[in-house]
Short mmCIF file of C-alpha atoms in Angstrom, two decimals:
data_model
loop_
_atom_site.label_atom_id
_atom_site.label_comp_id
_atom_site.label_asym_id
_atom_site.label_seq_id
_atom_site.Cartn_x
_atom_site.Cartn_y
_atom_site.Cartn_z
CA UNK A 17 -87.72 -165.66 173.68
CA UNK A 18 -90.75 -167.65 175.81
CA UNK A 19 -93.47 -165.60 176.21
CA UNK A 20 -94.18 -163.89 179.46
CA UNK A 21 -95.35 -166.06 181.88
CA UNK A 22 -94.73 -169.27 180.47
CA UNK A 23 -92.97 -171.46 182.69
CA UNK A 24 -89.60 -172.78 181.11
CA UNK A 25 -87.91 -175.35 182.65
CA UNK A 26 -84.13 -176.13 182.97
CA UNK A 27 -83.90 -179.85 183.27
CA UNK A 28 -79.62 -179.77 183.15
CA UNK A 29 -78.93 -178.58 186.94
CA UNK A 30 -75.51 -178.10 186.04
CA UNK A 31 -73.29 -175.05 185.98
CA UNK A 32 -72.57 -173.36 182.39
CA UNK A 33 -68.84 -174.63 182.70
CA UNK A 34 -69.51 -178.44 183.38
CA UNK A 35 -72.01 -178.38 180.21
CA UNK A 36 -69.22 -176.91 178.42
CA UNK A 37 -66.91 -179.70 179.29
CA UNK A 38 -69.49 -182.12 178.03
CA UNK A 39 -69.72 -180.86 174.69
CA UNK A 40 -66.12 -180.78 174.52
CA UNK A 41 -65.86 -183.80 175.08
CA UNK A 42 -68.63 -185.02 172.71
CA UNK A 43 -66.85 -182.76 170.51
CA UNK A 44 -63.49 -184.81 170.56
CA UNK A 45 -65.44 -187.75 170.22
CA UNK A 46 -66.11 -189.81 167.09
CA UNK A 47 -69.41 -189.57 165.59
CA UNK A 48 -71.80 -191.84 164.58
CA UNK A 49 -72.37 -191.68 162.08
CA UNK A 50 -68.74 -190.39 161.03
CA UNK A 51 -68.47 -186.33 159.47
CA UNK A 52 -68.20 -188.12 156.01
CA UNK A 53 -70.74 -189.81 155.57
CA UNK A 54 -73.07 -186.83 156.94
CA UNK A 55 -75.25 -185.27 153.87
CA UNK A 56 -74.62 -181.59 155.32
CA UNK A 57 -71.49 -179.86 157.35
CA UNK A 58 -72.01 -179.05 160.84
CA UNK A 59 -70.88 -176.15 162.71
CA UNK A 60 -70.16 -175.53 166.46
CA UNK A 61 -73.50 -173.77 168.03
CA UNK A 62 -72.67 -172.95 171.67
CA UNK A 63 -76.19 -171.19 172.55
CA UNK A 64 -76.37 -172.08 176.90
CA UNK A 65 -79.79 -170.90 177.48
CA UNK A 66 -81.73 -171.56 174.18
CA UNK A 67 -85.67 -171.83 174.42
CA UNK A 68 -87.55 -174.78 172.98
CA UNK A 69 -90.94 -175.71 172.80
CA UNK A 70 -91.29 -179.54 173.06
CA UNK A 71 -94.65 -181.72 172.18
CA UNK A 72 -94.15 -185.38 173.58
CA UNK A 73 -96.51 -187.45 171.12
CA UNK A 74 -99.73 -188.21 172.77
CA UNK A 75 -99.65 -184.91 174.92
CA UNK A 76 -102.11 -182.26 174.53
CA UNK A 77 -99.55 -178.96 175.41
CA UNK A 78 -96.32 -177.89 175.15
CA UNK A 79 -93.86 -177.43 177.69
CA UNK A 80 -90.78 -174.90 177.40
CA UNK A 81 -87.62 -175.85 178.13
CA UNK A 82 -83.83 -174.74 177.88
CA UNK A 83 -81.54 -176.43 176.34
CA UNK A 84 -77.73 -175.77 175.60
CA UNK A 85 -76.95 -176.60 171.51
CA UNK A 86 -74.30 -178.42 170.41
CA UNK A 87 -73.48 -177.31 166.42
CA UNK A 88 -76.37 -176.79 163.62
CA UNK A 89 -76.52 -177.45 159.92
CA UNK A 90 -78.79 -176.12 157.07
CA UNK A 91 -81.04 -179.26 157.86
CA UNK A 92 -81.20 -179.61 161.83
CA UNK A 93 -79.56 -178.75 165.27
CA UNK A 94 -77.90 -181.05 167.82
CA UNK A 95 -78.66 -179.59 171.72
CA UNK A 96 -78.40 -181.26 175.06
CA UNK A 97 -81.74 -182.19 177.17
CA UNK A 98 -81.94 -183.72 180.67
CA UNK A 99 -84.09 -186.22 179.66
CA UNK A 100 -85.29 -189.01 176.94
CA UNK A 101 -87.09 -187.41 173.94
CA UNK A 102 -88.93 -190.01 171.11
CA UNK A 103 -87.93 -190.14 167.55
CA UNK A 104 -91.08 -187.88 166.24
CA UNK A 105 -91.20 -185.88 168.73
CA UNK A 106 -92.25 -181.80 167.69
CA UNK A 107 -90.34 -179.25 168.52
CA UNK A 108 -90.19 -175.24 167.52
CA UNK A 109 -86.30 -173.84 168.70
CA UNK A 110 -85.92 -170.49 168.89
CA UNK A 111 -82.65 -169.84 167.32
CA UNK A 112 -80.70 -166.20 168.43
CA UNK A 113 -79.21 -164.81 164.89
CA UNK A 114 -75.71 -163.54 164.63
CA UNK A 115 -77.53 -159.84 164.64
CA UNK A 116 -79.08 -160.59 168.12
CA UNK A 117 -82.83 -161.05 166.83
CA UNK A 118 -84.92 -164.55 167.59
CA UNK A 119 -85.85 -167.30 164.74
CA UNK A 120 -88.53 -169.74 165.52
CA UNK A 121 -87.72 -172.79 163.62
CA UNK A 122 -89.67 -176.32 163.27
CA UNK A 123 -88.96 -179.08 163.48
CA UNK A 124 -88.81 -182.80 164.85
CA UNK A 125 -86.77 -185.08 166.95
CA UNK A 126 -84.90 -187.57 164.69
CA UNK A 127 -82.26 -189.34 167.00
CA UNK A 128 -81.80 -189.23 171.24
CA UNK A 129 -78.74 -190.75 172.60
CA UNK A 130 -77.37 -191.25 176.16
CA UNK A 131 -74.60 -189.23 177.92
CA UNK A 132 -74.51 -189.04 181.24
CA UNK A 133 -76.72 -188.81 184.19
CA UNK A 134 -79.79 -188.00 182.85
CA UNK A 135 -78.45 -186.11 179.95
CA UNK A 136 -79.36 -186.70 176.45
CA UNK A 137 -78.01 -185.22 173.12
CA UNK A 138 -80.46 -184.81 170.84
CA UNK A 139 -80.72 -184.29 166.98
CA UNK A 140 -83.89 -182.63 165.36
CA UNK A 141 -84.34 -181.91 161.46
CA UNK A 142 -85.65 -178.94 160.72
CA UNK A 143 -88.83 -178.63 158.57
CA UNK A 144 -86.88 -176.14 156.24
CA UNK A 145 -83.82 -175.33 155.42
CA UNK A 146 -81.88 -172.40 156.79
CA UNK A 147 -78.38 -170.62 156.21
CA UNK A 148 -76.10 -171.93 159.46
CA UNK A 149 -74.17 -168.48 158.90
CA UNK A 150 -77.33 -166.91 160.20
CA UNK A 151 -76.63 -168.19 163.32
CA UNK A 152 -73.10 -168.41 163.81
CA UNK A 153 -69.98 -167.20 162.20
CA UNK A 154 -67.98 -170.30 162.16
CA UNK A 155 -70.34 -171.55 158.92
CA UNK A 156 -69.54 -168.63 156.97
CA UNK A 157 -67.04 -169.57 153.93
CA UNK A 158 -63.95 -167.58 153.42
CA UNK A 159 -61.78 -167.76 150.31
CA UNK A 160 -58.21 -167.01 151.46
CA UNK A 161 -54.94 -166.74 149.47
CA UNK A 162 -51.68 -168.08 151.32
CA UNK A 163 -48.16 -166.26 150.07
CA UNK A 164 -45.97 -169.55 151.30
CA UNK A 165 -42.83 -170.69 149.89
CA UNK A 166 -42.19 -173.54 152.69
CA UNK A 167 -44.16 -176.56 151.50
CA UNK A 168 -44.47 -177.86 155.01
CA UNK A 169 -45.97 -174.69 156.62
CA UNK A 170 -48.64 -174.15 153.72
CA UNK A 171 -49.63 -177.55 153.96
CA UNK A 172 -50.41 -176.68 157.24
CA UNK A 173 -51.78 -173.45 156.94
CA UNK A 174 -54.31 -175.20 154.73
CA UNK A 175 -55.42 -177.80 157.27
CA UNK A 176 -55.51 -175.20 160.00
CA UNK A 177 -57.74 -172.87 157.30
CA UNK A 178 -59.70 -175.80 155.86
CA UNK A 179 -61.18 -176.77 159.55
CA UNK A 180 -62.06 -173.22 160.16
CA UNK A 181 -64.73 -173.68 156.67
CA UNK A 182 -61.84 -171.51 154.73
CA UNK A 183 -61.76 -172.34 151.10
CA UNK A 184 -57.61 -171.61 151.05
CA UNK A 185 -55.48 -171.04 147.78
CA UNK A 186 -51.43 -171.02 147.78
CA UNK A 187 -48.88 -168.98 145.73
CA UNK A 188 -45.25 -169.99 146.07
CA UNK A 189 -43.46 -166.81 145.37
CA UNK A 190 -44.37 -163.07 144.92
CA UNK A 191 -45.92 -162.37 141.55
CA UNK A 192 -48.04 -165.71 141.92
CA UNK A 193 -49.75 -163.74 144.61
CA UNK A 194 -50.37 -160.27 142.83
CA UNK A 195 -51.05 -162.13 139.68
CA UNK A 196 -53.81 -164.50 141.50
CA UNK A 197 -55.06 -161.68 144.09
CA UNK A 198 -56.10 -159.38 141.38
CA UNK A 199 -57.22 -162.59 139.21
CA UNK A 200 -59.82 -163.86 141.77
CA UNK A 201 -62.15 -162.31 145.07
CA UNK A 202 -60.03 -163.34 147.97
CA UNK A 203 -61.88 -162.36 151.42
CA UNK A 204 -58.49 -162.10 152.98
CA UNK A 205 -54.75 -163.05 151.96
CA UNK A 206 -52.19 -163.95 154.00
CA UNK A 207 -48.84 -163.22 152.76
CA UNK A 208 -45.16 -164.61 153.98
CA UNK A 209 -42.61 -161.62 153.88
CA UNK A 210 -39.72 -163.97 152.46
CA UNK A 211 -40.49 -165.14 149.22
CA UNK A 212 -38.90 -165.38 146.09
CA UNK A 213 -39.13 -163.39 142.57
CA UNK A 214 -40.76 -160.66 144.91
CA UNK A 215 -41.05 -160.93 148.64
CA UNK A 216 -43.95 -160.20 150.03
CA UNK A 217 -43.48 -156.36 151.28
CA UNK A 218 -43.61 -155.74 147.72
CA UNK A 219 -46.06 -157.97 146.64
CA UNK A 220 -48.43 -155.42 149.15
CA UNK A 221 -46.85 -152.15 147.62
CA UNK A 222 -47.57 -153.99 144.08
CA UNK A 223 -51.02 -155.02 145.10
CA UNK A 224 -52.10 -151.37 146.69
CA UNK A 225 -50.46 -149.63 143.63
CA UNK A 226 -52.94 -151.54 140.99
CA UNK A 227 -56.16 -150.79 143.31
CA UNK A 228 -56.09 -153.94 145.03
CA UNK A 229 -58.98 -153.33 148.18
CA UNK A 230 -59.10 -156.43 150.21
CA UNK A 231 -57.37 -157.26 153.37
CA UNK A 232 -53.76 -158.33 153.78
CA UNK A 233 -51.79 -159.85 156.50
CA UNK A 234 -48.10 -160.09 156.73
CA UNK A 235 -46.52 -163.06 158.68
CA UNK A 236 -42.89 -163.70 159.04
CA UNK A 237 -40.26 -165.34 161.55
CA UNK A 238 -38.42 -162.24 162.12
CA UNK A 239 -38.05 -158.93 164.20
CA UNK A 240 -41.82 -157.93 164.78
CA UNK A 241 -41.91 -154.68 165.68
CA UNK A 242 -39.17 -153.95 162.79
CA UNK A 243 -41.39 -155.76 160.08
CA UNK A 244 -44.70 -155.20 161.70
CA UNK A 245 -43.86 -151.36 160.94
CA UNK A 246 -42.73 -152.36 157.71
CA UNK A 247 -45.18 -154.36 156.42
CA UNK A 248 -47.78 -151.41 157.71
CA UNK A 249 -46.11 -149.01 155.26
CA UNK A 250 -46.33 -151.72 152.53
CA UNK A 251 -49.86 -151.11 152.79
CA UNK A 252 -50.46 -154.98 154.62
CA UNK A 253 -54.06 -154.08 157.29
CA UNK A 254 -51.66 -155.93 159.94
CA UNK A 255 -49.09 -158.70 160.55
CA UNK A 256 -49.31 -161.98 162.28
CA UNK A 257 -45.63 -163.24 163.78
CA UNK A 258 -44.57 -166.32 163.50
CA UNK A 259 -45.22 -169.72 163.98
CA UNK A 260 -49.11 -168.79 164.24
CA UNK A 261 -51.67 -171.21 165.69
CA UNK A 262 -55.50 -172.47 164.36
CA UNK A 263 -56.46 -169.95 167.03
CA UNK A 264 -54.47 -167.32 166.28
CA UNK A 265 -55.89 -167.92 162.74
CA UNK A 266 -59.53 -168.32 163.86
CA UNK A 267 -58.85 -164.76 165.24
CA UNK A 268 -57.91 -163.63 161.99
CA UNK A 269 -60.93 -164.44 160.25
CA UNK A 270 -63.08 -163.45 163.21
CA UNK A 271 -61.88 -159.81 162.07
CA UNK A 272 -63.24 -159.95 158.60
CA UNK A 273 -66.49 -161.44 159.65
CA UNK A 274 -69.26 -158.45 158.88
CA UNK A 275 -72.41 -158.57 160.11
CA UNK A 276 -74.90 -160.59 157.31
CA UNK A 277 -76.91 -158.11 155.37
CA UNK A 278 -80.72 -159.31 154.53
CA UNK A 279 -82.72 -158.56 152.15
CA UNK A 280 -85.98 -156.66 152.85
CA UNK A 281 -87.93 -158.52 150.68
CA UNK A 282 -86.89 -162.39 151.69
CA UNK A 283 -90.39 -162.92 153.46
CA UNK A 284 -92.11 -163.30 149.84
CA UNK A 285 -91.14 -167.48 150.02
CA UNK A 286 -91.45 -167.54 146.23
CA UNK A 287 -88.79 -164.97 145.64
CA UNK A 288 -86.15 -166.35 147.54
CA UNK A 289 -84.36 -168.36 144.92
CA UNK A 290 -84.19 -165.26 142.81
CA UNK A 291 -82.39 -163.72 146.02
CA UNK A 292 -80.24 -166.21 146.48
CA UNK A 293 -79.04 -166.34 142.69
CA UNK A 294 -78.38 -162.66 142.80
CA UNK A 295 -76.42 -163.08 146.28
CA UNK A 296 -74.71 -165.81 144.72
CA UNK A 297 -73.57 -163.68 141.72
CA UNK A 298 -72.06 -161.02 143.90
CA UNK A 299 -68.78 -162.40 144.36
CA UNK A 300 -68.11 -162.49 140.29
CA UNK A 301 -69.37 -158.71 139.88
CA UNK A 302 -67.36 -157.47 142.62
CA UNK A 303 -64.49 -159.25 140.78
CA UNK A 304 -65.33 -157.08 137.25
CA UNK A 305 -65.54 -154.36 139.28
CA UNK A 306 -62.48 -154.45 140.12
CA UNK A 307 -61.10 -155.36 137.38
CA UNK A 308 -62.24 -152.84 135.75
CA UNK A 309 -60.63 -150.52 138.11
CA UNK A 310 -57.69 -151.63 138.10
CA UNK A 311 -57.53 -151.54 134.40
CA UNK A 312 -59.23 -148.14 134.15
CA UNK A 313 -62.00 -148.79 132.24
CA UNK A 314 -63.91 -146.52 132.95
CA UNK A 315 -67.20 -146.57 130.97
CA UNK A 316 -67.41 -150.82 131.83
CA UNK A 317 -66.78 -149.42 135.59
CA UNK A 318 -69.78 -147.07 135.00
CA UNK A 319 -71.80 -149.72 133.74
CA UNK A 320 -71.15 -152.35 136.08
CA UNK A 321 -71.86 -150.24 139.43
CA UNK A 322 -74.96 -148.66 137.70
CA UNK A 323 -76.08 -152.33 137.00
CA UNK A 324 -75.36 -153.21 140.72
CA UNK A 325 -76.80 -150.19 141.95
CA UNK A 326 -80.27 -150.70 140.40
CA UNK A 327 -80.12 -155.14 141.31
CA UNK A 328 -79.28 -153.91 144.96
CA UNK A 329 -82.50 -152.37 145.36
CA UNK A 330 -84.38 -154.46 143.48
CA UNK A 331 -83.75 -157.16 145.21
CA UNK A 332 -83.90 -155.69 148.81
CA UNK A 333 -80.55 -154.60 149.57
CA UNK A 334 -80.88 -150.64 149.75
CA UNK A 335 -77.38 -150.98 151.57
CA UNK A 336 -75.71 -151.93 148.64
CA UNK A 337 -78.08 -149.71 146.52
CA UNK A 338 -76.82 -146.84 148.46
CA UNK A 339 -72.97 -147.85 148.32
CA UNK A 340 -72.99 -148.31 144.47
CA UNK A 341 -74.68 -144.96 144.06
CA UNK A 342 -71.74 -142.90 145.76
CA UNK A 343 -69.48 -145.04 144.18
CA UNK A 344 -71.27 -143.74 140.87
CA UNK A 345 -71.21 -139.91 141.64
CA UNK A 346 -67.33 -139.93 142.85
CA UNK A 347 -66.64 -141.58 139.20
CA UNK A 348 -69.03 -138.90 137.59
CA UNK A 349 -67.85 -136.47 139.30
CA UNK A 350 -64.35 -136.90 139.18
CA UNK A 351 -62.86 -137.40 142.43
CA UNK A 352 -59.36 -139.06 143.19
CA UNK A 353 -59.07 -142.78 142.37
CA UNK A 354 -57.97 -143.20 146.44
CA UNK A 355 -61.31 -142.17 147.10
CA UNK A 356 -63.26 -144.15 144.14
CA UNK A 357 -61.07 -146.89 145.79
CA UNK A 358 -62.16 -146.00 149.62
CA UNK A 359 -65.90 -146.24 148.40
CA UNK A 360 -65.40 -149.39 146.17
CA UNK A 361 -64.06 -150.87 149.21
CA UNK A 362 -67.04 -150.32 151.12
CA UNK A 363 -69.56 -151.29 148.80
CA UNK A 364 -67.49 -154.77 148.56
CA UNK A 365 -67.83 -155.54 152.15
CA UNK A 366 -71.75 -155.11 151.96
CA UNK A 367 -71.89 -157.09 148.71
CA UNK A 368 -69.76 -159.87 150.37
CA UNK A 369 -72.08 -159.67 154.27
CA UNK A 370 -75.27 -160.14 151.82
CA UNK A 371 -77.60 -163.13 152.49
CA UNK A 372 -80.71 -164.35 151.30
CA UNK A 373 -82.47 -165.23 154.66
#
């Protein structure tokens, strides 16, 4: 946010919809240089009034401006600017998180090309890296498990998945999805009610029977409201007719997206690789704990929340401190596995929202 009274000048005198339509269109566009031969992915950034401080070389202040982004990456930001900037060229952007708060980030200008008018889209690296799911959803990675038996539509499903940053798995019948769901972390699985060994309705009944926590969708072809009822009762969180779109996908994931959980002590710069190795690792211990769970090992289930418990806190996630510990009294003190479950549940969602910075 510019401080108060610093002038800030808008240099696009266009209305929000007619910028839009320009970064569409830049958007549909081939790049140069091409997405593949780009050292780090880029996701859509669609901030319209975004503050930057600019420091043309040779001048002796800054002037504020705002600028509408176009998509960021851990290394830089492209925005559009109603006017020519030099490669060089300083800039601090203040970035608005996915939590609402403001990030000042350096950097400098790297590239300036024509568009139109007096409009230039502009690329700036920044001096440090940061995490592009701190600003935008789209550039957080889900792992997602598709129940398909029709080659055509998975291969689809995929694509549709794999340009929304999903990292997608397939199982062609049934037990291939129980046996892989309770195998690996899956952030969401989407699950065809006609497949064979074991359609999918019971896949879900299998899956909630063994402790299985995550979120399930149900898609099929036929009645809705008959199978959308049915698949409820299976235990599925909801259902998703068929033929589904990208967008109807997007929407999907847009569900599961939690708000990212920080740690409190990520300002220490020389600790931060330490955070990010433990938020790394969280995915694999949420796995043994469940796991464990489901196999009803008890003591190992002890162990392995205590031990996530006292990391948690450690390393500046009291949320996840705090989950782990009422996980640990409902196992101590007995309660009903539905409720160890419930709690398990919601210590996974905080363990899967955690970031480093």
């Amino acid at each position: 946010m510019a401080k108060s009274g610093t002038l800030v000048i808008k240099t696009i005198p266009l209305a929000d919809a007619e910028v839009d339509g320009i970064l569409d269109s830049l958007d549909n566009q081939e790049d140069n240089p091409p997405p593949s031969s780009r050292v780090d992915k880029r996701f859509p950034l669609r901030l319209k009034r975004c503050v930057i401080h600019i420091k043309q070389p040779g001048d002796a202040s800054t002037s504020t401006y705002l600028v509408h982004t176009r998509n960021i990456s851990k290394s830089g930001v492209a925005f559009l600017h109603g006017g020519y900037l030099h490669g060089g060229t300083r800039i601090t952007i203040q970035l608005i998180t996915t939590r609402g708060s403001w990030s000042d980030v350096e950097g400098e200008v790297v590239r300036c090309r024509f568009v139109e008018g007096r409009i230039h889209e502009v690329g700036a690296r920044f001096e440090r890296h940061v995490h592009p799911s701190d600003y935008t959803n789209a550039a957080i990675e889900y792992s997602v498990l598709v129940g398909e038996n029709d080659d055509s539509i998975a291969r689809l499903t995929s694509f549709h998945l794999e340009q929304l940053n999903v990292h997608a798995d397939r199982a062609e019948d049934g037990r291939t999805v129980v046996e892989k769901a309770l195998e690996n972390g899956y952030d969401l699985i989407i699950c065809d009610t006609e497949l064979p060994k074991m359609d999918g309705l019971q896949a879900v009944k299998e899956l909630r029977k063994q402790g299985y926590i995550g979120k399930i969708i149900i898609t099929s072809s036929q009645e809705e409201e008959r199978i959308k009822k049915q698949s409820i009762e299976a235990g599925s969180d909801s259902f998703l007719g068929k033929p589904y779109t990208r967008e109807d996908l997007a929407g999907v994931l847009s569900g599961i997206a939690e708000e990212p959980l920080i740690s409190m002590i990520q300002d220490e710069e020389s600790i931060v690789p330490l955070i990010k190795s433990f938020v790394d690792g969280l995915p694999n211990r949420m796995r043994a704990i469940q796991s464990a769970q489901v196999a009803q090992q008890s003591d190992t289930l002890k162990k392995l929340i205590c031990s996530i418990k006292e990391a948690g806190g450690a390393y500046g996630f009291e949320p996840i401190a705090t989950a782990a510990g009422k996980v640990e009294r409902a196992i101590t003190d007995g309660l009903d596995a539905s409720e160890v479950s419930r709690l398990i549940g919601e210590l996974t969602k905080l363990c899967m929202s955690a970031r480093c910075s």
